[in-house]
mmCIF file of C-alpha atoms in Angstrom:
data_model
loop_
_atom_site.group_PDB
_atom_site.id
_atom_site.type_symbol
_atom_site.label_atom_id
_atom_site.label_comp_id
_atom_site.label_asym_id
_atom_site.label_seq_id
_atom_site.Cartn_x
_atom_site.Cartn_y
_atom_site.Cartn_z
ATOM 1 C CA ASP A 1 91.370 106.766 101.388
ATOM 2 C CA LEU A 2 93.622 109.815 101.223
ATOM 3 C CA GLU A 3 91.165 112.058 99.369
ATOM 4 C CA SER A 4 88.334 111.496 101.847
ATOM 5 C CA SER A 5 90.738 112.038 104.768
ATOM 6 C CA ALA A 6 91.815 115.376 103.309
ATOM 7 C CA SER A 7 88.205 116.530 103.066
ATOM 8 C CA GLN A 8 87.322 115.601 106.659
ATOM 9 C CA ALA A 9 86.906 118.276 109.274
ATOM 10 C CA PRO A 10 89.773 118.377 111.790
ATOM 11 C CA ASP A 11 87.503 117.157 114.616
ATOM 12 C CA GLU A 12 86.298 114.206 112.555
ATOM 13 C CA LEU A 13 89.837 113.316 111.561
ATOM 14 C CA ALA A 14 91.006 113.517 115.184
ATOM 15 C CA ALA A 15 88.144 111.251 116.278
ATOM 16 C CA GLU A 16 88.995 108.741 113.564
ATOM 17 C CA LEU A 17 92.673 108.775 114.538
ATOM 18 C CA ASP A 18 91.724 108.201 118.194
ATOM 19 C CA TYR A 19 89.508 105.285 117.168
ATOM 20 C CA PHE A 20 92.269 103.580 115.185
ATOM 21 C CA ARG A 21 94.868 104.322 117.852
ATOM 22 C CA GLY A 22 92.609 102.614 120.396
ATOM 23 C CA LEU A 23 92.123 99.659 118.065
ATOM 24 C CA LEU A 24 95.876 99.266 117.592
ATOM 25 C CA GLU A 25 96.516 99.583 121.340
ATOM 26 C CA ARG A 26 94.015 96.787 122.058
ATOM 27 C CA ILE A 27 95.592 94.540 119.436
ATOM 28 C CA MET A 28 99.050 95.207 120.864
ATOM 29 C CA ARG A 29 97.888 94.374 124.416
ATOM 30 C CA ILE A 30 96.798 90.948 123.244
ATOM 31 C CA VAL A 31 100.053 90.369 121.357
ATOM 32 C CA ARG A 32 102.092 91.496 124.363
ATOM 33 C CA SER A 33 100.089 89.295 126.741
ATOM 34 C CA GLY A 34 102.218 86.376 125.589
ATOM 35 C CA ASP A 35 99.233 84.024 125.539
ATOM 36 C CA PRO A 36 99.724 81.994 122.341
ATOM 37 C CA ALA A 37 96.083 80.885 122.203
ATOM 38 C CA ARG A 38 94.817 84.462 122.493
ATOM 39 C CA VAL A 39 97.283 85.705 119.867
ATOM 40 C CA ALA A 40 96.349 82.863 117.498
ATOM 41 C CA HIS A 41 92.664 83.675 118.010
ATOM 42 C CA LEU A 42 93.291 87.353 117.228
ATOM 43 C CA ILE A 43 95.168 86.448 114.051
ATOM 44 C CA SER A 44 92.393 84.105 112.935
ATOM 45 C CA ILE A 45 89.850 86.884 113.496
ATOM 46 C CA ILE A 46 91.899 89.345 111.440
ATOM 47 C CA ARG A 47 92.460 86.804 108.657
ATOM 48 C CA ALA A 48 88.688 86.365 108.356
ATOM 49 C CA ASN A 49 88.684 89.986 107.087
ATOM 50 C CA PRO A 50 85.984 91.465 109.334
ATOM 51 C CA SER A 51 85.304 95.190 109.393
ATOM 52 C CA ASP A 52 87.291 97.389 111.769
ATOM 53 C CA THR A 53 84.103 97.855 113.772
ATOM 54 C CA ASP A 54 83.685 94.086 114.137
ATOM 55 C CA ILE A 55 87.301 93.697 115.280
ATOM 56 C CA TYR A 56 86.836 96.476 117.830
ATOM 57 C CA ALA A 57 83.656 94.841 119.147
ATOM 58 C CA LEU A 58 85.408 91.481 119.501
ATOM 59 C CA LEU A 59 88.321 93.110 121.302
ATOM 60 C CA ASN A 60 85.914 94.751 123.741
ATOM 61 C CA ASN A 61 84.966 91.237 124.872
ATOM 62 C CA ASP A 62 88.593 90.141 125.413
ATOM 63 C CA PRO A 63 89.851 90.720 128.969
ATOM 64 C CA ALA A 64 93.494 91.034 127.828
ATOM 65 C CA SER A 65 92.659 93.973 125.588
ATOM 66 C CA ASN A 66 90.785 95.809 128.339
ATOM 67 C CA ASP A 67 93.455 95.763 131.073
#
């Protein structure tokens, strides 16, 4: 939400940006791995609409996202 982002302290905002950058980088590693089963699994996870924290936790258990 734009209003809550504007009211965050710069350090908090930077930490949040780092978190989401890391999340995106992990997702992209899986997509770039070229493994159709892994990509399909990632998409099914995302379509289930879990929280960002849940997605991050699941990605921590995927070897392709931790290379």
